[in-house]
Coordinates of N, CA and C in Angstrom, one line a residue:
X1 N -110.9 -13.9 77.1 CA -111.1 -14.5 78.5 C -110.0 -15.5 78.7
X2 N -109.4 -15.5 79.8 CA -108.3 -16.4 80.2 C -108.9 -17.5 81.0
X3 N -108.8 -18.7 80.5 CA -109.3 -19.9 81.1 C -108.3 -21.0 81.2
X4 N -108.2 -21.7 82.3 CA -107.2 -22.8 82.4 C -107.8 -24.0 81.6
X5 N -107.1 -24.5 80.7 CA -107.6 -25.6 79.9 C -106.4 -26.4 79.4
X6 N -106.7 -27.5 78.7 CA -105.7 -28.4 78.2 C -104.7 -27.8 77.2
X7 N -105.2 -26.8 76.5 CA -104.4 -26.1 75.5 C -103.2 -25.3 76.2
X8 N -103.6 -24.6 77.2 CA -102.6 -23.9 78.0 C -101.6 -24.8 78.7
X9 N -102.2 -25.8 79.3 CA -101.3 -26.8 80.0 C -100.3 -27.4 79.0
X10 N -100.8 -27.8 77.8 CA -100.0 -28.4 76.8 C -98.9 -27.4 76.3
X11 N -99.3 -26.2 76.1 CA -98.3 -25.2 75.7 C -97.2 -25.0 76.7
X12 N -97.6 -24.9 78.0 CA -96.6 -24.8 79.0 C -95.7 -26.0 79.1
X13 N -96.3 -27.2 79.0 CA -95.5 -28.4 79.1 C -94.5 -28.5 77.9
X14 N -95.0 -28.1 76.7 CA -94.1 -28.1 75.5 C -92.9 -27.1 75.7
X15 N -93.2 -26.0 76.2 CA -92.1 -25.0 76.5 C -91.1 -25.5 77.5
X16 N -91.6 -26.2 78.5 CA -90.8 -26.8 79.6 C -89.9 -27.9 79.0
X17 N -90.5 -28.7 78.2 CA -89.8 -29.8 77.5 C -88.7 -29.3 76.6
X18 N -89.1 -28.2 75.9 CA -88.2 -27.6 75.0 C -87.0 -27.0 75.8
X19 N -87.3 -26.4 76.9 CA -86.2 -25.8 77.7 C -85.3 -26.9 78.2
X20 N -85.9 -28.1 78.6 CA -85.0 -29.2 79.0 C -84.1 -29.7 77.9
X21 N -84.7 -29.7 76.7 CA -83.9 -30.2 75.5 C -82.8 -29.2 75.2
X22 N -83.1 -27.9 75.4 CA -82.0 -26.9 75.1 C -80.9 -27.0 76.1
X23 N -81.2 -27.5 77.3 CA -80.1 -27.7 78.3 C -79.3 -28.9 78.1
X24 N -79.7 -29.8 77.2 CA -78.9 -31.0 76.9 C -77.6 -30.7 76.3
X25 N -76.6 -31.5 76.5 CA -75.2 -31.2 76.0 C -75.2 -31.1 74.5
X26 N -76.0 -31.9 73.8 CA -76.0 -32.0 72.3 C -76.5 -30.6 71.7
X27 N -77.4 -30.0 72.4 CA -78.0 -28.7 71.9 C -77.3 -27.5 72.6
X28 N -77.2 -27.6 73.9 CA -76.5 -26.6 74.7 C -76.9 -25.1 74.3
X29 N -78.2 -24.8 74.3 CA -78.7 -23.5 74.1 C -79.3 -23.0 75.4
X30 N -78.4 -22.5 76.3 CA -78.9 -22.1 77.6 C -79.7 -20.8 77.6
X31 N -79.4 -19.9 76.7 CA -80.3 -18.7 76.6 C -81.7 -19.1 76.1
X32 N -81.7 -20.0 75.1 CA -83.0 -20.5 74.6 C -83.8 -21.2 75.8
X33 N -83.1 -22.0 76.6 CA -83.8 -22.6 77.7 C -84.3 -21.6 78.7
X34 N -83.5 -20.5 79.0 CA -84.0 -19.5 79.9 C -85.2 -18.8 79.3
X35 N -85.2 -18.5 78.0 CA -86.3 -17.9 77.3 C -87.6 -18.7 77.4
X36 N -87.5 -20.0 77.2 CA -88.6 -20.9 77.2 C -89.2 -21.0 78.6
X37 N -88.3 -21.0 79.6 CA -88.8 -21.1 81.0 C -89.5 -19.8 81.4
X38 N -88.9 -18.7 81.0 CA -89.6 -17.4 81.3 C -90.9 -17.3 80.6
X39 N -91.0 -17.8 79.3 CA -92.3 -17.7 78.6 C -93.3 -18.6 79.3
X40 N -92.9 -19.8 79.9 CA -93.8 -20.6 80.6 C -94.3 -19.9 81.9
X41 N -93.4 -19.3 82.6 CA -93.8 -18.5 83.8 C -94.8 -17.4 83.5
X42 N -94.6 -16.8 82.3 CA -95.5 -15.7 81.9 C -96.9 -16.3 81.6
X43 N -97.0 -17.5 81.0 CA -98.3 -18.1 80.7 C -99.0 -18.6 82.0
X44 N -98.2 -19.0 83.0 CA -98.7 -19.5 84.2 C -99.2 -18.4 85.2
X45 N -98.6 -17.2 85.1 CA -98.8 -16.1 86.1 C -100.3 -15.9 86.4
X46 N -101.2 -15.8 85.4 CA -102.6 -15.5 85.8 C -103.2 -16.6 86.7
X47 N -102.7 -17.8 86.6 CA -103.3 -18.9 87.3 C -102.6 -19.3 88.6
X48 N -101.4 -18.9 88.8 CA -100.6 -19.3 89.9 C -100.3 -18.2 91.0
X49 N -101.2 -17.2 91.0 CA -101.0 -16.1 91.9 C -101.7 -16.3 93.2
X50 N -103.0 -16.7 93.1 CA -103.8 -16.8 94.3 C -104.8 -18.0 94.1
X51 N -105.0 -18.8 95.1 CA -105.9 -19.9 95.0 C -107.4 -19.5 94.8
X52 N -108.0 -20.1 93.7 CA -109.4 -19.7 93.4 C -109.5 -18.5 92.6
X53 N -108.4 -17.8 92.2 CA -108.4 -16.6 91.5 C -107.6 -16.6 90.2
X54 N -108.1 -16.0 89.2 CA -107.4 -15.9 87.9 C -107.3 -14.4 87.6
X55 N -106.1 -14.0 87.3 CA -105.8 -12.6 86.9 C -106.2 -12.4 85.5
X56 N -106.9 -11.4 85.2 CA -107.4 -11.1 83.8 C -107.1 -9.7 83.4
X57 N -107.3 -9.4 82.1 CA -107.0 -8.1 81.6 C -105.6 -8.0 81.0
X58 N -105.4 -7.0 80.2 CA -104.1 -6.9 79.6 C -102.9 -6.8 80.6
X59 N -103.2 -6.1 81.7 CA -102.1 -5.9 82.7 C -102.3 -6.8 83.9
X60 N -103.2 -7.8 83.7 CA -103.5 -8.7 84.8 C -103.9 -8.0 86.1
X61 N -104.7 -6.9 85.9 CA -105.1 -6.1 87.0 C -106.5 -6.6 87.6
X62 N -107.3 -7.3 86.8 CA -108.6 -7.7 87.2 C -108.5 -9.1 87.8
X63 N -109.4 -9.4 88.7 CA -109.5 -10.8 89.3 C -110.8 -11.4 89.0
X64 N -110.7 -12.7 88.6 CA -111.9 -13.5 88.4 C -111.8 -14.6 89.5
X65 N -112.9 -14.7 90.4 CA -112.8 -15.5 91.6 C -113.6 -16.8 91.5
X66 N -114.0 -17.3 90.3 CA -114.7 -18.5 90.2 C -113.9 -19.7 89.8
X67 N -112.6 -19.6 89.9 CA -111.7 -20.7 89.4 C -111.6 -21.8 90.5
X68 N -111.7 -23.1 90.0 CA -111.5 -24.2 90.9 C -110.1 -24.2 91.5
X69 N -109.9 -24.8 92.7 CA -108.6 -24.8 93.4 C -107.6 -25.7 92.6
X70 N -108.2 -26.7 91.9 CA -107.3 -27.6 91.1 C -106.5 -26.8 90.1
X71 N -107.0 -25.7 89.6 CA -106.3 -24.9 88.6 C -105.0 -24.4 89.3
X72 N -105.2 -23.9 90.5 CA -104.0 -23.3 91.3 C -103.0 -24.4 91.5
X73 N -103.4 -25.6 92.0 CA -102.4 -26.6 92.3 C -101.7 -27.1 91.0
X74 N -102.4 -27.3 89.9 CA -101.8 -27.7 88.6 C -100.8 -26.6 88.1
X75 N -101.2 -25.4 88.2 CA -100.4 -24.3 87.7 C -99.1 -24.1 88.6
X76 N -99.3 -24.3 89.9 CA -98.1 -24.2 90.8 C -97.1 -25.3 90.5
X77 N -97.6 -26.5 90.2 CA -96.7 -27.6 89.9 C -95.9 -27.4 88.6
X78 N -96.6 -26.8 87.6 CA -95.9 -26.5 86.4 C -95.0 -25.3 86.6
X79 N -95.4 -24.4 87.5 CA -94.5 -23.2 87.8 C -93.2 -23.7 88.5
X80 N -93.3 -24.7 89.3 CA -92.2 -25.2 90.0 C -91.2 -25.8 89.0
X81 N -91.7 -26.5 88.0 CA -90.9 -27.0 86.9 C -90.2 -25.9 86.1
X82 N -91.0 -24.9 85.8 CA -90.5 -23.7 85.1 C -89.3 -23.1 85.8
X83 N -89.5 -22.9 87.1 CA -88.4 -22.3 87.9 C -87.2 -23.2 88.0
X84 N -87.4 -24.5 88.0 CA -86.3 -25.4 88.0 C -85.5 -25.3 86.7
X85 N -86.2 -25.3 85.6 CA -85.6 -25.1 84.2 C -84.9 -23.8 84.2
X86 N -85.5 -22.7 84.7 CA -84.9 -21.4 84.7 C -83.6 -21.4 85.5
X87 N -83.7 -21.9 86.7 CA -82.5 -22.0 87.5 C -81.4 -22.8 86.9
X88 N -81.7 -23.9 86.3 CA -80.7 -24.8 85.6 C -80.0 -24.0 84.5
X89 N -80.8 -23.2 83.8 CA -80.1 -22.4 82.7 C -79.3 -21.3 83.3
X90 N -79.7 -20.7 84.4 CA -79.0 -19.6 85.0 C -77.7 -20.1 85.6
X91 N -77.6 -21.4 86.1 CA -76.3 -21.9 86.5 C -75.4 -22.0 85.4
X92 N -75.8 -22.5 84.2 CA -75.0 -22.7 83.1 C -74.5 -21.3 82.5
X93 N -75.4 -20.3 82.7 CA -75.0 -19.0 82.3 C -74.2 -18.2 83.3
X94 N -73.9 -18.9 84.4 CA -73.1 -18.3 85.5 C -73.8 -17.1 86.2
X95 N -75.1 -17.2 86.2 CA -76.0 -16.2 86.9 C -76.4 -16.9 88.2
X96 N -75.4 -17.0 89.1 CA -75.7 -17.8 90.3 C -76.6 -17.2 91.3
X97 N -76.6 -15.9 91.5 CA -77.6 -15.3 92.4 C -79.0 -15.5 91.9
X98 N -79.2 -15.3 90.6 CA -80.5 -15.6 90.0 C -80.9 -17.0 90.1
X99 N -80.0 -17.9 89.9 CA -80.3 -19.3 90.0 C -80.7 -19.7 91.4
X100 N -80.1 -19.2 92.4 CA -80.5 -19.5 93.8 C -81.9 -19.0 94.0
X101 N -82.2 -17.8 93.5 CA -83.6 -17.3 93.7 C -84.6 -18.1 92.9
X102 N -84.3 -18.6 91.7 CA -85.2 -19.4 90.9 C -85.5 -20.7 91.6
X103 N -84.4 -21.4 92.2 CA -84.6 -22.6 92.9 C -85.4 -22.5 94.2
X104 N -85.2 -21.3 94.8 CA -86.0 -21.1 96.0 C -87.5 -20.9 95.7
X105 N -87.7 -20.2 94.6 CA -89.1 -20.1 94.1 C -89.7 -21.4 93.7
X106 N -88.8 -22.3 93.1 CA -89.2 -23.7 92.8 C -89.7 -24.4 94.0
X107 N -88.9 -24.3 95.1 CA -89.3 -25.0 96.3 C -90.6 -24.4 96.8
X108 N -90.8 -23.1 96.8 CA -92.0 -22.5 97.3 C -93.2 -22.9 96.5
X109 N -93.1 -23.0 95.1 CA -94.2 -23.4 94.3 C -94.5 -24.9 94.5
X110 N -93.5 -25.7 94.7 CA -93.7 -27.1 94.9 C -94.5 -27.3 96.2
X111 N -94.2 -26.6 97.2 CA -94.9 -26.7 98.5 C -96.3 -26.2 98.4
X112 N -96.5 -25.1 97.6 CA -97.8 -24.6 97.4 C -98.7 -25.5 96.6
X113 N -98.1 -26.3 95.8 CA -98.8 -27.3 95.0 C -99.2 -28.5 95.8
X114 N -98.7 -28.6 97.0 CA -99.0 -29.7 97.9 C -98.1 -30.9 97.6
X115 N -96.9 -30.7 97.0 CA -96.0 -31.8 96.7 C -94.8 -31.7 97.5
X116 N -94.0 -32.7 97.6 CA -92.7 -32.7 98.3 C -91.6 -32.3 97.4
X117 N -90.6 -31.6 97.9 CA -89.5 -31.1 97.1 C -88.6 -32.2 96.8
X118 N -88.3 -32.3 95.5 CA -87.4 -33.4 95.0 C -86.0 -33.1 95.4
X119 N -85.2 -34.2 95.6 CA -83.8 -34.1 96.0 C -83.0 -33.4 95.0
X120 N -83.4 -33.6 93.7 CA -82.6 -32.9 92.6 C -82.7 -31.4 92.8
X121 N -83.8 -30.9 93.2 CA -83.9 -29.4 93.4 C -82.9 -29.0 94.5
X122 N -82.9 -29.7 95.6 CA -82.0 -29.4 96.7 C -80.5 -29.4 96.3
X123 N -80.2 -30.4 95.4 CA -78.8 -30.5 94.9 C -78.5 -29.3 94.0
X124 N -79.5 -28.9 93.2 CA -79.2 -27.7 92.3 C -79.1 -26.5 93.2
X125 N -79.9 -26.3 94.2 CA -79.7 -25.1 95.1 C -78.3 -25.1 95.7
X126 N -77.9 -26.3 96.2 CA -76.6 -26.3 96.8 C -75.5 -26.1 95.8
X127 N -75.6 -26.6 94.6 CA -74.7 -26.3 93.5 C -74.6 -24.8 93.2
X128 N -75.7 -24.2 93.1 CA -75.8 -22.8 92.7 C -75.1 -21.9 93.9
X129 N -75.4 -22.3 95.1 CA -74.8 -21.6 96.2 C -73.3 -21.8 96.3
X130 N -72.9 -23.0 96.0 CA -71.4 -23.3 96.0 C -70.7 -22.5 94.9
X131 N -71.3 -22.5 93.7 CA -70.7 -21.8 92.6 C -70.7 -20.3 92.8
X132 N -71.8 -19.8 93.5 CA -71.8 -18.4 93.8 C -70.7 -18.0 94.8
X133 N -70.5 -18.9 95.7 CA -69.4 -18.6 96.7 C -68.1 -18.7 96.1
X134 N -67.8 -19.7 95.2 CA -66.6 -19.8 94.5 C -66.3 -18.6 93.6
X135 N -67.3 -18.1 93.0 CA -67.2 -16.9 92.1 C -66.8 -15.7 93.0
X136 N -67.5 -15.5 94.1 CA -67.2 -14.4 95.0 C -65.8 -14.5 95.5
X137 N -65.3 -15.7 95.8 CA -63.9 -15.9 96.3 C -62.9 -15.5 95.2
X138 N -63.2 -15.9 94.0 CA -62.3 -15.6 92.8 C -62.3 -14.1 92.6
X139 N -63.5 -13.4 92.7 CA -63.5 -12.0 92.6 C -62.8 -11.3 93.7
X140 N -63.0 -11.8 94.9 CA -62.3 -11.2 96.0 C -60.8 -11.2 95.9
X141 N -60.3 -12.4 95.4 CA -58.8 -12.6 95.2 C -58.4 -11.6 94.1
X142 N -59.2 -11.6 93.0 CA -58.8 -10.8 91.9 C -58.7 -9.3 92.2
X143 N -59.7 -8.8 93.0 CA -59.8 -7.4 93.3 C -58.9 -7.0 94.5
X144 N -58.6 -8.0 95.3 CA -57.8 -7.8 96.5 C -56.4 -7.2 96.1
X145 N -55.8 -7.7 95.0 CA -54.5 -7.2 94.6 C -54.7 -5.8 94.0
X146 N -55.8 -5.5 93.3 CA -56.0 -4.2 92.7 C -56.1 -3.1 93.8
X147 N -56.8 -3.4 94.9 CA -57.0 -2.4 95.9 C -55.9 -2.4 96.9
X148 N -55.2 -3.5 97.1 CA -54.1 -3.5 98.1 C -52.9 -2.7 97.5
X149 N -52.7 -2.8 96.2 CA -51.5 -2.1 95.6 C -51.8 -0.6 95.6
X150 N -53.1 -0.2 95.3 CA -53.5 1.2 95.3 C -53.4 1.8 96.7
X151 N -53.8 1.1 97.7 CA -53.7 1.6 99.0 C -52.3 1.8 99.5
X152 N -51.4 0.9 99.1 CA -50.0 1.0 99.5 C -49.4 2.3 98.8
X153 N -49.7 2.5 97.5 CA -49.2 3.6 96.8 C -49.7 4.9 97.4
X154 N -51.0 4.9 97.8 CA -51.6 6.1 98.4 C -50.9 6.4 99.7
X155 N -50.7 5.4 100.5 CA -50.1 5.6 101.8 C -48.7 6.1 101.6
X156 N -48.0 5.6 100.7 CA -46.6 6.0 100.4 C -46.6 7.5 99.9
X157 N -47.5 7.9 99.1 CA -47.5 9.3 98.6 C -47.9 10.2 99.8
X158 N -48.7 9.8 100.7 CA -49.1 10.6 101.8 C -47.9 10.8 102.7
X159 N -47.1 9.8 102.9 CA -45.9 9.9 103.7 C -44.9 10.9 103.2
X160 N -44.6 10.8 101.9 CA -43.7 11.7 101.2 C -44.2 13.1 101.2
X161 N -45.5 13.3 101.0 CA -46.1 14.6 101.0 C -46.0 15.3 102.4
X162 N -46.2 14.5 103.4 CA -46.1 15.0 104.8 C -44.7 15.3 105.1
X163 N -43.8 14.5 104.7 CA -42.4 14.7 105.0 C -41.9 16.0 104.3
X164 N -42.4 16.3 103.1 CA -41.9 17.5 102.3 C -42.5 18.7 102.9
X165 N -43.7 18.7 103.5 CA -44.3 19.9 104.0 C -43.8 20.2 105.4
X166 N -43.2 19.3 106.1 CA -42.8 19.5 107.5 C -41.5 20.1 107.6

């Protein structure tokens, strides 16, 4: 039976603190941070889906409806932290689209927990969006030359083929 208790909260907080440590320059284990954040989210899923409801069963297909609303708000606050850690690791892994999604989910979870969104979250969202845009620009420039030279060659071959057949 899945119950919200101090043990689960402590486990999630340890995973989140471990993820934060992995993100530090001295350790710099971004994949480890991503793994710990994802494991935290997995632990929180039964409690952070719907207010007053806990998902149960192996596939989380059953619902138990006798859960206090405090469970939902506490799990949503921890979920927001987990999404923040996940997004932070994704930025370092250059997974900018995923990072933006994670930070957006962080904002949503924070609001659902009844808290205000921290300025650090907004800075991270903007950083992820900026880096995503820069990456797209680099790719556009990189592939622009590949496609523009192919198109010119194709146009030139069409002209000579048309000239030879006429």
